Backbone as JSON, one array per atom type, in Angstrom:
{
  "sequence": "TSIPAGIALGVGTANTASNVLDDYEEGTWTPVLGGSSESGQSYEAQNGRYTKIGRQVFCSAYLALTNEGSISSFLRIKGFPFGVDPTNIGAVAFAYTSNWSLSSGHWIEGWVYSDNLIYLYETNGSGGATQLSSDHCTNNSKFAMTFSFQTDD",
  "N": [[50.68, 64.63, 21.17], [47.39, 65.64, 21.62], [44.04, 64.62, 21.62], [41.24, 66.01, 22.17], [38.51, 65.27, 21.84], [38.62, 62.58, 21.59], [39.36, 59.41, 19.94], [37.95, 58.29, 17.03], [36.66, 55.12, 16.38], [36.41, 52.58, 13.95], [34.71, 52.54, 10.75], [33.51, 54.92, 8.4], [30.64, 57.01, 8.96], [29.77, 56.51, 11.49], [30.27, 57.82, 14.0], [29.6, 57.65, 16.78], [29.08, 57.98, 20.35], [29.65, 55.48, 21.47], [31.59, 54.51, 19.79], [33.89, 55.94, 20.18], [37.05, 56.35, 21.5], [37.74, 57.75, 24.36], [38.78, 57.72, 26.86], [41.54, 57.08, 28.42], [44.15, 56.06, 30.49], [47.15, 55.93, 32.39], [48.98, 54.8, 35.25], [50.13, 54.65, 38.7], [49.62, 52.53, 41.56], [49.18, 51.59, 45.01], [49.6, 48.57, 46.32], [48.21, 46.81, 49.09], [48.64, 44.37, 51.52], [46.34, 42.87, 53.49], [43.73, 42.4, 55.96], [40.59, 42.16, 57.58], [41.36, 44.07, 59.3], [44.56, 45.6, 59.8], [47.95, 46.06, 60.93], [51.23, 47.39, 61.54], [52.75, 46.41, 59.41], [55.57, 46.09, 57.21], [57.32, 46.8, 54.19], [59.46, 45.55, 51.65], [59.11, 45.98, 49.0], [56.43, 47.55, 47.28], [54.72, 47.86, 44.89], [52.68, 49.01, 42.23], [51.1, 49.13, 39.03], [48.91, 50.53, 36.53], [46.69, 50.42, 33.7], [44.09, 52.1, 32.23], [41.46, 51.71, 30.08], [38.79, 53.02, 28.71], [36.17, 51.55, 30.44], [37.58, 49.39, 31.34], [40.1, 48.13, 33.44], [43.47, 47.41, 33.75], [45.76, 45.83, 35.79], [48.91, 45.52, 37.49], [51.12, 44.16, 39.96], [53.71, 44.11, 42.42], [54.65, 42.81, 45.44], [56.46, 42.72, 48.42], [56.98, 41.59, 51.55], [58.6, 42.63, 54.61], [57.94, 42.52, 57.17], [55.2, 40.99, 58.48], [53.44, 41.98, 60.35], [50.39, 42.54, 62.09], [47.54, 40.9, 61.12], [44.12, 40.73, 60.73], [41.53, 38.3, 60.33], [40.71, 36.99, 57.06], [43.13, 36.97, 54.34], [43.56, 39.75, 52.16], [43.93, 41.77, 49.24], [44.35, 45.16, 48.91], [43.7, 48.63, 47.92], [43.11, 49.41, 45.31], [43.26, 51.24, 42.18], [40.88, 52.22, 41.11], [37.31, 52.01, 41.62], [35.6, 48.87, 41.69], [33.26, 47.68, 39.38], [30.01, 46.86, 40.49], [28.84, 44.6, 39.32], [30.86, 43.0, 38.51], [33.28, 40.39, 38.54], [36.51, 39.15, 38.77], [39.46, 37.25, 37.82], [42.72, 36.6, 39.19], [46.07, 36.49, 38.1], [48.86, 34.95, 39.23], [52.18, 35.48, 38.81], [54.41, 34.98, 40.21], [55.19, 33.67, 43.36], [56.4, 33.56, 46.69], [57.72, 32.26, 49.72], [55.42, 31.58, 51.28], [53.21, 29.94, 53.55], [52.05, 27.17, 52.59], [50.18, 24.18, 51.85], [51.75, 21.18, 50.63], [52.13, 20.99, 47.13], [50.19, 22.86, 46.6], [48.9, 26.1, 45.57], [48.63, 29.71, 45.25], [45.63, 31.43, 44.56], [43.59, 34.09, 43.33], [40.72, 36.28, 43.58], [39.0, 38.98, 42.18], [36.74, 41.08, 43.68], [33.6, 42.87, 43.93], [33.76, 44.56, 46.1], [36.05, 45.99, 46.01], [38.35, 44.52, 46.58], [40.84, 41.95, 46.53], [40.42, 38.66, 47.15], [42.26, 36.1, 48.66], [43.2, 32.73, 48.05], [44.06, 29.32, 48.86], [44.82, 26.62, 46.83], [44.65, 23.4, 45.14], [43.98, 22.93, 42.63], [41.99, 21.08, 42.2], [39.42, 21.85, 42.46], [38.68, 22.53, 45.04], [39.05, 25.18, 47.36], [40.61, 27.18, 49.84], [40.25, 29.99, 51.86], [42.96, 32.21, 52.4], [44.66, 32.92, 55.44], [46.27, 34.93, 57.99], [47.97, 33.03, 58.99], [49.07, 31.78, 56.8], [50.86, 33.52, 55.78], [54.17, 34.96, 55.82], [56.98, 36.69, 57.34], [58.46, 37.42, 55.16], [56.96, 37.07, 52.84], [56.14, 37.12, 49.35], [54.86, 38.32, 46.2], [54.04, 38.49, 42.7], [51.73, 39.79, 40.43], [48.99, 39.93, 38.06], [45.92, 41.45, 37.03], [42.56, 42.16, 35.97], [39.71, 44.33, 35.72], [36.35, 45.64, 35.46], [35.39, 48.99, 35.82], [33.22, 51.33, 37.51], [33.77, 53.89, 37.8]],
  "CA": [[49.48, 65.14, 20.56], [46.18, 65.37, 22.38], [42.8, 64.68, 20.84], [40.26, 66.21, 23.24], [37.23, 64.6, 21.6], [38.86, 61.15, 21.51], [39.67, 58.82, 18.64], [36.81, 57.54, 16.49], [37.01, 53.78, 15.94], [35.46, 52.09, 12.96], [34.74, 53.14, 9.42], [32.3, 55.61, 7.98], [30.14, 58.15, 9.73], [29.21, 56.04, 12.77], [31.1, 58.42, 15.03], [28.76, 57.79, 17.96], [29.83, 57.91, 21.61], [30.11, 54.11, 21.71], [32.71, 54.23, 18.9], [34.95, 56.91, 20.42], [37.93, 56.09, 22.63], [38.0, 59.06, 24.97], [39.16, 57.51, 28.24], [42.76, 56.29, 28.52], [44.96, 56.57, 31.59], [48.16, 55.05, 32.98], [49.43, 55.34, 36.52], [50.6, 53.74, 39.72], [48.79, 52.32, 42.73], [49.93, 50.98, 46.1], [48.92, 47.39, 46.86], [48.33, 46.57, 50.52], [48.2, 43.05, 51.96], [45.7, 43.05, 54.78], [42.56, 41.6, 56.29], [39.55, 43.09, 58.0], [42.2, 45.15, 59.82], [45.97, 45.26, 59.78], [48.85, 47.08, 61.48], [52.62, 47.01, 61.75], [53.43, 45.79, 58.27], [56.58, 46.85, 56.47], [57.49, 46.24, 52.86], [60.66, 45.76, 50.84], [58.56, 46.54, 47.76], [54.97, 47.69, 47.3], [54.61, 48.56, 43.62], [51.57, 48.68, 41.35], [50.87, 49.95, 37.83], [47.63, 50.23, 35.89], [46.26, 51.07, 32.47], [42.63, 52.14, 32.15], [40.96, 51.99, 28.73], [37.34, 53.01, 28.89], [35.79, 51.02, 31.75], [38.43, 48.24, 31.67], [41.33, 48.49, 34.15], [44.47, 46.35, 33.77], [46.67, 46.14, 36.89], [49.98, 44.61, 37.88], [51.65, 44.53, 41.27], [54.73, 43.31, 43.09], [54.63, 43.13, 46.86], [57.4, 41.92, 49.2], [56.94, 41.96, 52.96], [59.72, 42.41, 55.51], [57.29, 42.23, 58.45], [53.77, 40.82, 58.22], [52.66, 42.72, 61.33], [49.19, 41.89, 62.6], [46.46, 40.9, 60.13], [42.92, 40.06, 61.23], [40.63, 37.64, 59.4], [41.3, 36.42, 55.86], [44.01, 37.87, 53.6], [42.99, 40.47, 51.02], [44.76, 42.81, 48.66], [43.57, 46.4, 48.88], [44.36, 49.79, 47.36], [42.85, 49.53, 43.86], [43.24, 52.63, 41.69], [39.5, 52.58, 40.77], [36.3, 51.12, 42.19], [35.18, 47.75, 40.85], [31.83, 47.66, 39.05], [29.34, 45.87, 41.35], [28.44, 43.38, 38.6], [32.09, 42.43, 37.99], [34.17, 39.53, 39.3], [37.61, 38.81, 37.88], [40.5, 36.38, 38.36], [44.07, 37.13, 39.33], [47.13, 35.59, 37.67], [50.09, 35.13, 40.0], [53.34, 35.09, 38.03], [55.47, 34.61, 41.15], [54.91, 33.7, 44.79], [57.53, 33.04, 47.44], [57.71, 32.32, 51.18], [54.08, 31.43, 51.84], [53.01, 28.67, 54.24], [50.98, 26.45, 51.89], [50.31, 22.73, 51.82], [52.54, 20.68, 49.51], [51.4, 20.88, 45.88], [49.15, 23.89, 46.52], [49.34, 27.42, 45.14], [47.73, 30.82, 45.58], [44.79, 32.04, 43.53], [42.88, 35.26, 43.84], [39.53, 36.74, 42.88], [38.63, 40.38, 42.34], [35.33, 41.21, 44.01], [33.05, 44.22, 43.77], [34.04, 45.41, 47.26], [37.38, 46.58, 45.77], [39.33, 43.67, 47.25], [41.19, 40.64, 45.99], [40.43, 37.63, 48.18], [43.3, 35.13, 48.36], [42.85, 31.35, 48.36], [45.0, 28.24, 48.62], [44.14, 25.59, 46.05], [45.49, 22.41, 44.47], [43.45, 22.8, 41.28], [40.97, 20.03, 42.07], [38.1, 22.42, 42.69], [38.53, 23.03, 46.41], [39.92, 26.31, 47.69], [40.46, 27.66, 51.2], [40.74, 31.36, 51.98], [44.21, 32.36, 53.14], [44.65, 33.75, 56.64], [47.61, 35.38, 58.35], [48.8, 31.84, 59.23], [49.71, 31.42, 55.54], [51.77, 34.61, 55.44], [55.39, 35.02, 56.62], [57.59, 38.03, 57.36], [59.07, 37.74, 53.87], [56.1, 36.63, 51.73], [56.24, 37.96, 48.14], [54.11, 37.89, 45.02], [53.86, 39.35, 41.53], [50.44, 39.39, 39.89], [48.24, 40.8, 37.15], [44.48, 41.23, 37.05], [41.79, 43.23, 35.34], [38.32, 44.43, 36.16], [35.63, 46.78, 34.93], [35.09, 50.0, 36.83], [32.09, 52.21, 37.25], [34.28, 55.25, 38.06]],
  "C": [[48.28, 64.73, 21.41], [44.97, 65.51, 21.47], [41.67, 64.8, 21.85], [38.95, 65.46, 23.05], [37.38, 63.09, 21.52], [39.15, 60.7, 20.1], [38.48, 57.99, 18.2], [37.31, 56.2, 15.96], [35.96, 53.3, 14.95], [35.55, 52.89, 11.68], [33.43, 53.87, 9.16], [31.9, 56.72, 8.94], [29.55, 57.75, 11.08], [30.08, 56.52, 13.93], [30.25, 58.69, 16.28], [29.63, 57.62, 19.21], [30.38, 56.51, 21.86], [31.3, 53.73, 20.83], [33.88, 55.18, 19.1], [35.73, 56.51, 21.67], [38.33, 57.43, 23.22], [38.41, 58.94, 26.43], [40.34, 56.55, 28.31], [43.63, 56.91, 29.6], [45.95, 55.51, 32.04], [48.6, 55.65, 34.29], [49.94, 54.26, 37.45], [49.55, 53.61, 40.82], [49.61, 51.57, 43.77], [49.17, 49.79, 46.66], [49.22, 47.22, 48.35], [47.83, 45.16, 50.8], [47.62, 43.21, 53.35], [44.59, 42.06, 55.0], [41.43, 42.54, 56.62], [40.17, 44.28, 58.72], [43.64, 44.66, 59.82], [46.78, 46.4, 60.4], [50.26, 46.5, 61.56], [53.33, 46.37, 60.6], [54.53, 46.71, 57.74], [56.91, 46.06, 55.21], [58.89, 46.54, 52.31], [60.25, 46.41, 49.52], [57.05, 46.51, 47.84], [54.59, 48.49, 46.06], [53.42, 48.08, 42.81], [51.49, 49.64, 40.19], [49.53, 49.57, 37.25], [47.54, 50.97, 34.57], [44.74, 50.97, 32.42], [42.25, 52.55, 30.73], [39.45, 51.88, 28.81], [37.0, 52.57, 30.3], [36.69, 49.89, 32.21], [39.74, 48.72, 32.29], [42.22, 47.26, 34.21], [45.51, 46.72, 34.82], [47.76, 45.08, 37.0], [50.52, 45.09, 39.21], [52.76, 43.57, 41.67], [54.75, 43.77, 44.53], [55.59, 42.17, 47.57], [57.4, 42.43, 50.63], [58.31, 41.81, 53.61], [59.22, 42.15, 56.92], [55.8, 42.15, 58.19], [52.89, 41.58, 59.2], [51.5, 41.89, 61.84], [48.07, 42.03, 61.56], [45.3, 40.11, 60.69], [42.13, 39.45, 60.08], [41.39, 37.1, 58.2], [42.13, 37.46, 55.11], [43.31, 38.45, 52.38], [44.03, 41.44, 50.5], [43.88, 44.02, 48.44], [44.35, 47.48, 48.11], [44.15, 50.02, 45.88], [42.82, 51.0, 43.41], [41.84, 53.13, 41.32], [38.56, 51.61, 41.47], [35.91, 50.06, 41.19], [33.68, 47.84, 40.62], [31.15, 46.57, 39.87], [28.93, 44.58, 40.64], [29.66, 42.6, 38.12], [32.76, 41.51, 39.0], [35.27, 39.12, 38.33], [38.64, 37.94, 38.58], [41.84, 37.09, 38.36], [45.05, 36.08, 38.83], [48.39, 35.91, 38.47], [51.25, 34.6, 39.17], [54.45, 34.57, 38.94], [54.92, 34.68, 42.56], [56.09, 33.06, 45.5], [57.29, 33.22, 48.93], [56.31, 32.41, 51.77], [53.99, 30.06, 52.5], [51.79, 27.97, 53.64], [51.22, 24.96, 52.0], [51.09, 22.32, 50.57], [51.65, 20.53, 48.27], [50.28, 21.89, 45.71], [49.75, 25.22, 46.07], [48.28, 28.45, 45.5], [46.91, 31.2, 44.35], [44.05, 33.2, 44.16], [41.71, 35.63, 42.96], [39.26, 38.19, 43.21], [37.14, 40.44, 42.59], [34.9, 42.66, 43.97], [33.22, 45.1, 45.0], [35.46, 45.97, 47.22], [38.48, 45.84, 46.52], [39.63, 42.46, 46.39], [41.23, 39.69, 47.19], [41.41, 36.54, 47.75], [42.9, 33.75, 48.87], [44.04, 30.44, 48.14], [44.24, 27.14, 47.9], [45.15, 24.57, 45.52], [44.96, 22.13, 43.07], [42.37, 21.76, 41.13], [39.57, 20.53, 42.39], [37.88, 22.95, 44.09], [39.51, 24.15, 46.68], [39.58, 26.76, 49.11], [41.01, 29.08, 51.26], [42.0, 31.4, 52.83], [43.99, 33.26, 54.35], [46.08, 34.17, 56.93], [48.53, 34.21, 58.67], [49.56, 31.41, 57.97], [50.81, 32.4, 55.13], [53.01, 34.55, 56.34], [55.95, 36.45, 56.55], [58.26, 38.39, 56.04], [58.28, 37.15, 52.7], [56.18, 37.64, 50.58], [55.28, 37.43, 47.09], [54.19, 38.95, 43.93], [52.59, 38.86, 40.85], [49.95, 40.38, 38.85], [46.76, 40.46, 37.29], [43.82, 42.36, 36.31], [40.38, 43.21, 35.87], [37.67, 45.59, 35.43], [35.28, 47.71, 36.08], [33.81, 50.73, 36.48], [32.48, 53.64, 37.57], [34.45, 56.0, 36.74]]
}
């Protein structure tokens, strides 16, 4: 069933535009691990899914490299299904990471920025974080993650 005018939320006659859910979408996207430039990468898996409700976008991704290729500068995740609102910054939750060159007791964290990129950092949770570079990546690095952001698309 399709409701072209959307679904009115709330009670009574306050059927204003702000109370109507008229923007819902599900789909796939292709996450790319890169830097300021990249070439020669190959992937065992490169899967992403999203759900967009109004301006809020919920994303998940699984990425598994078989060849890291050449990556310049700091590591970033690219390929978002929508543009990030310029006033938005969001965090990334990594459910799984494997085969990264990190210091003992450290893990990966990520931040969604308004330039439509996730910047990756190495941290130990004590407040200090260092941006990841290609030195932290291996030919078989993997991760599974979720994140959300607001879009202006």
